[in-house]
Short mmCIF file of C-alpha atoms and ligand atoms in Angstrom, two decimals:
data_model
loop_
_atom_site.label_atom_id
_atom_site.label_comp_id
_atom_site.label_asym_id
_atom_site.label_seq_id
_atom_site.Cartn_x
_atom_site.Cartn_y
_atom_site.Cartn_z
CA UNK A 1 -6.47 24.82 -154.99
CA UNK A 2 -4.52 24.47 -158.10
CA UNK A 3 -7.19 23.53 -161.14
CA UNK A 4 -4.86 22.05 -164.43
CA UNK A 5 -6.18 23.05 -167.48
CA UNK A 6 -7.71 21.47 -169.77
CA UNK A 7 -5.32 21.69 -172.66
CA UNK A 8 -4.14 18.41 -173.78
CA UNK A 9 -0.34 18.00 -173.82
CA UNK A 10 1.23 15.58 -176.86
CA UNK A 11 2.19 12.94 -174.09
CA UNK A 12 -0.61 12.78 -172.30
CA UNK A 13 -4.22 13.81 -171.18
CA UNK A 14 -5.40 15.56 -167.69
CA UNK A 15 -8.73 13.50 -167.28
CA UNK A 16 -9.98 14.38 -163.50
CA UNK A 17 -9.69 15.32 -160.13
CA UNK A 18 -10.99 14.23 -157.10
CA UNK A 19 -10.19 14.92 -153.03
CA UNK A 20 -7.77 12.27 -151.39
CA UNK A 21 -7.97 12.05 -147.18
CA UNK A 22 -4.66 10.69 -146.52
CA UNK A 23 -3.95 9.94 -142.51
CA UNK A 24 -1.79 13.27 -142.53
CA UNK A 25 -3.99 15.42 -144.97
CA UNK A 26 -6.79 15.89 -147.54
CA UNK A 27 -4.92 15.93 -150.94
CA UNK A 28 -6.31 16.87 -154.23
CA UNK A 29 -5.54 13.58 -156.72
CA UNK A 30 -5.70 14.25 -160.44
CA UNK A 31 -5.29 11.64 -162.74
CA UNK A 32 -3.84 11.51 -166.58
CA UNK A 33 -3.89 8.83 -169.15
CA UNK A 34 -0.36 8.40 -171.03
CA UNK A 35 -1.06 8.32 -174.80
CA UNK A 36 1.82 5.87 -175.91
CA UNK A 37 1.19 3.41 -173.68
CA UNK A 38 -2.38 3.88 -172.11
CA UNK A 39 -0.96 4.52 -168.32
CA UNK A 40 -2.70 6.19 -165.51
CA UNK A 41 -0.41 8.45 -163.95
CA UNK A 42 -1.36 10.50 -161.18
CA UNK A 43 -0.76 13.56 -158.59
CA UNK A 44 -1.27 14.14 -155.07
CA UNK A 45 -1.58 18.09 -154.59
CA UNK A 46 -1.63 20.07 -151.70
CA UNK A 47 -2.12 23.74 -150.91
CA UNK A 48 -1.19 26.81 -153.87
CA UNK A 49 1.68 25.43 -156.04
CA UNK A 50 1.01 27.27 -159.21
CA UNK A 51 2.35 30.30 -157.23
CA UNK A 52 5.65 30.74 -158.76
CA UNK A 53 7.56 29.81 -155.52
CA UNK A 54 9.21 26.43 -155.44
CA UNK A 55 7.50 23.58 -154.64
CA UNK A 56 8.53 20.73 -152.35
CA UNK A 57 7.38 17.70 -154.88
CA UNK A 58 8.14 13.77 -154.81
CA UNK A 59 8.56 12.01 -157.97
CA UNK A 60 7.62 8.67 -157.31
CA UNK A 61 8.04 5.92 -159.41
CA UNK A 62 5.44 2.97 -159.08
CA UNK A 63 6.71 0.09 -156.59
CA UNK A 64 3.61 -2.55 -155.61
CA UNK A 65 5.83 -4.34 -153.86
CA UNK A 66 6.94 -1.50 -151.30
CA UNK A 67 4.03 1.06 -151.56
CA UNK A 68 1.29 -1.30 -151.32
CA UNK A 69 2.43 -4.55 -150.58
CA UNK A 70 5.30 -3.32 -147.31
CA UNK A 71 8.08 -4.57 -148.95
CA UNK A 72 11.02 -4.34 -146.97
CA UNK A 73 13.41 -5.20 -149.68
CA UNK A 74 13.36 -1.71 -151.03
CA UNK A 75 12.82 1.79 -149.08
CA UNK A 76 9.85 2.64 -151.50
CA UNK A 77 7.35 2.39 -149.85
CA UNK A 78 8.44 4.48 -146.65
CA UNK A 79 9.71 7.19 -148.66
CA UNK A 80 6.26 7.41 -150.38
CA UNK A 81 5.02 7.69 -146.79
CA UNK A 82 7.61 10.32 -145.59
CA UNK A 83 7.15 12.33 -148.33
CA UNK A 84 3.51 12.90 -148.13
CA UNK A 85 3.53 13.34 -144.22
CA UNK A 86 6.58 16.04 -145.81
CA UNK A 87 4.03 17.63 -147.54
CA UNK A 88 1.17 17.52 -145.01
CA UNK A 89 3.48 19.17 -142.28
CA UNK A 90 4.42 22.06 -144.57
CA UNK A 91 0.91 22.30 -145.92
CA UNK A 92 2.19 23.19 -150.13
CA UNK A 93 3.69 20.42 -152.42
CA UNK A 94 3.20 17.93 -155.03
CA UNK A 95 3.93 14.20 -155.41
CA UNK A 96 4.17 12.50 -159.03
CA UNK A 97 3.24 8.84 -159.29
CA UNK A 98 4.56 7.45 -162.33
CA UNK A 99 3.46 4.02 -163.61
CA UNK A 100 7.21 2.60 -164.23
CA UNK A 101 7.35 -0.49 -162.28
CA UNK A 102 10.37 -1.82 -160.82
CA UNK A 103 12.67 0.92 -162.34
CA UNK A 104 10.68 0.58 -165.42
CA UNK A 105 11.26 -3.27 -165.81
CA UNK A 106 7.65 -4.19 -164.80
CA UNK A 107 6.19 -6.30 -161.78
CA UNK A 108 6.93 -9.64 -163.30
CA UNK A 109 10.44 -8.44 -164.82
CA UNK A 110 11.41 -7.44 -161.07
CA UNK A 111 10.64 -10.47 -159.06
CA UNK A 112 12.57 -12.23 -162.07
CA UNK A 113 15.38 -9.59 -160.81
CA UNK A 114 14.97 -10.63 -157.34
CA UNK A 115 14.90 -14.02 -157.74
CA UNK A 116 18.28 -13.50 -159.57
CA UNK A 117 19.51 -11.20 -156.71
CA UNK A 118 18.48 -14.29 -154.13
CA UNK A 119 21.23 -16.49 -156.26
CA UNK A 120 23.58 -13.77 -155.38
CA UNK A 121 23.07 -10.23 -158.04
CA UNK A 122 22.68 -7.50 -157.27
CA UNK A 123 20.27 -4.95 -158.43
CA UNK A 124 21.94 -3.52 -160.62
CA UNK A 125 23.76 -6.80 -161.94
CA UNK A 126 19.70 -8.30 -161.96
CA UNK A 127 18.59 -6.35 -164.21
CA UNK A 128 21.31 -6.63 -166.68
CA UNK A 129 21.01 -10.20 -166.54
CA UNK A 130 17.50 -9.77 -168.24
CA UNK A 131 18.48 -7.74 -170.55
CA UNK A 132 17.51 -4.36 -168.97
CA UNK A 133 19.37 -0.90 -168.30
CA UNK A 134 20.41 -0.85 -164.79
CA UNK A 135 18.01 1.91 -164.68
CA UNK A 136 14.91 2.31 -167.14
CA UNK A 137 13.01 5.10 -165.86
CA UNK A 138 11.98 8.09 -168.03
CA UNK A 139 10.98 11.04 -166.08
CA UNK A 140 9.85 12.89 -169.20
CA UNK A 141 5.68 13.25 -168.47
CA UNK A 142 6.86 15.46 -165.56
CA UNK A 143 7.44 18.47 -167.51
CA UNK A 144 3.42 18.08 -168.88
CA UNK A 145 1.93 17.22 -165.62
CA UNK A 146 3.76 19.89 -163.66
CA UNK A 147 2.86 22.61 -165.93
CA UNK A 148 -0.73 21.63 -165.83
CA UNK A 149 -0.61 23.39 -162.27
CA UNK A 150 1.77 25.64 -163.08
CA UNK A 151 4.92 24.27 -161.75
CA UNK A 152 8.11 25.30 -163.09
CA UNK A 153 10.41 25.14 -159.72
CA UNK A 154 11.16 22.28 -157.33
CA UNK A 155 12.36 21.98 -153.80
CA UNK A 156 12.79 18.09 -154.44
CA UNK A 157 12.75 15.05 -152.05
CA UNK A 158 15.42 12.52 -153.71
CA UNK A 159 18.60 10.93 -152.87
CA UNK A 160 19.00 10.15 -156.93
CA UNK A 161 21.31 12.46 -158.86
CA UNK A 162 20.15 11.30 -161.93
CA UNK A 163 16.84 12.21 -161.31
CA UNK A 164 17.81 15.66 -160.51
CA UNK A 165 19.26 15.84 -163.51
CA UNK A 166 16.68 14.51 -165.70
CA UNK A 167 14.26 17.23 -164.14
CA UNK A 168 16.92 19.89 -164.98
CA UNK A 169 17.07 18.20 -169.31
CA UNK A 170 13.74 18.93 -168.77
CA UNK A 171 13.92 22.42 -168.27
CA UNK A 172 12.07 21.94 -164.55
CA UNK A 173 14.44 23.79 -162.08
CA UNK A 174 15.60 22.05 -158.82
CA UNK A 175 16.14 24.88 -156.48
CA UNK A 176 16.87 22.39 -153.68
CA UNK A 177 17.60 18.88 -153.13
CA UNK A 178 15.75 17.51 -149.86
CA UNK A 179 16.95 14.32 -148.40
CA UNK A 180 14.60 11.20 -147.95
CA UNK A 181 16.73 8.77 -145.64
CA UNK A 182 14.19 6.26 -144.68
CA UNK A 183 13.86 2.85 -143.26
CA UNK A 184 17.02 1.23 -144.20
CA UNK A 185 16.54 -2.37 -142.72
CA UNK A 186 18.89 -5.83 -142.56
CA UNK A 187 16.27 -6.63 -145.64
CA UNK A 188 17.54 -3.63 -147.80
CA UNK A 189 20.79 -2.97 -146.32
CA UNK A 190 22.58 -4.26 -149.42
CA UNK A 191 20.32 -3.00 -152.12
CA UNK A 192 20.88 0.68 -150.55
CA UNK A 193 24.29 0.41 -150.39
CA UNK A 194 24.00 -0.96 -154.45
CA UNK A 195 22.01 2.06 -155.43
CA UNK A 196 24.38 4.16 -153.71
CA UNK A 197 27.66 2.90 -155.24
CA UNK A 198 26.57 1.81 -158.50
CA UNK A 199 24.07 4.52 -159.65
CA UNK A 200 25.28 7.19 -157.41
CA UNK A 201 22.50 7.59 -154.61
CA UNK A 202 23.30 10.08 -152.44
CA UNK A 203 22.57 8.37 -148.82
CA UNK A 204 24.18 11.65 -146.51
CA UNK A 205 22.12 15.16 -145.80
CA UNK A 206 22.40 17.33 -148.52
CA UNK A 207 25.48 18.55 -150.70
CA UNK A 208 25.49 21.55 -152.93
CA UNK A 209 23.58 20.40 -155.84
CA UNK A 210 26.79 21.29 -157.97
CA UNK A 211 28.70 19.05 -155.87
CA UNK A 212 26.07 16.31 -156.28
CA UNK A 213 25.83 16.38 -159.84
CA UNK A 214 29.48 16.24 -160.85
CA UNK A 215 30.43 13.12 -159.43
CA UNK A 216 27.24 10.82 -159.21
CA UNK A 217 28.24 7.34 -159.01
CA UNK A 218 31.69 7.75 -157.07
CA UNK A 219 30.21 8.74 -153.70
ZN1 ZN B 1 10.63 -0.47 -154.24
#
């Protein structure tokens, strides 16, 4: 089992670790506390990762809604699900879960988005309506809480260029882009298709990462 240590990063604290039966394994779940904003942030970890060898990781951004709540507006909630069972059937990997609500809008902020998207936005349109970046995630604590166990190498499950190249700002390397094509529905036809013309989701099996990166947003 990978152990963090105990050394305190400048964003944010390792606090403690407990074991997590999921329906398709037993997880280690460690938890950290943000210090900016006071956040709980946590990670499910399974098998060696601090090995050296890329590791299959998830970087999961908060979604009541869909993970807890089955949403079928978005795909969050089954891609949480696929990735873990991802994990559990190759026995080694890693899945961040970032407090950022609703593409870091907040829970309130995004039911004010789809309210707006039921009078005809769409998601991306939504959130500029409030006043918010089409996309306000910030993927930055992953570079602490993945070298608490070591992590420096990803094999990772995303259809979102720009996430791949946040990890890469961040000096983590993405050896490998795995798709997660899950659940699209009549529900979240529409906001699929949004995310993958207007902030370049890649919705196929995967490209050369080169490929991917060039051009996100036109595919
Ligand atoms: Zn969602």
């Amino acid at each position: 089992m990978s152990t963090p240590s105990p050394a305190a990063d400048q964003l944010l604290d390792y606090v403690t670790s407990c074991a997590l039966p999921t329906p398709w394994a037993q997880f280690t779940l460690h938890a950290f506390i943000e210090h900016s904003t006071g956040k709980e942030h946590l990670a499910m970890v399974l098998g060696d990762i601090g090995d050296g060898e890329p590791v299959l990781a998830r970087v999961h951004s908060e979604c009541l809604t869909g993970d807890v709540l089955f949403s079928q507006r978005c795909d969050c909630g089954a891609q949480l699900e696929g990735a873990l069972r991802r994990i559990a059937e190759e026995g080694r990997g890693v899945l961040l879960y970032l407090r950022q609500e609703g593409r870091g809008i907040g829970l309130v902020n995004k039911i004010r988005a789809y309210r707006l998207q039921e009078a005809g936005a769409d998601t991306v349109e939504a959130n500029l309506q409030l006043g918010f970046h089409a996309d306000a995630r910030n993927y930055e604590l992953c570079k602490p809480m993945l070298e608490q166990f070591g992590v420096r190498s990803l094999r990772l499950m995303t259809n979102n260029p720009r996430k791949i190249d946040a990890m890469t700002r961040l000096g983590i390397a993405v050896a490998e882009r795995v798709p997660l094509l899950v659940n699209r529905n009549a529900f979240n036809d529409s906001y699929l298709n949004t995310k993958q013309a207007k902030l370049g989701h890649m919705m196929g099996p995967a490209e050369p990462l080169a490929a991917a990166l060039a051009e996100p947003g036109t595919n």
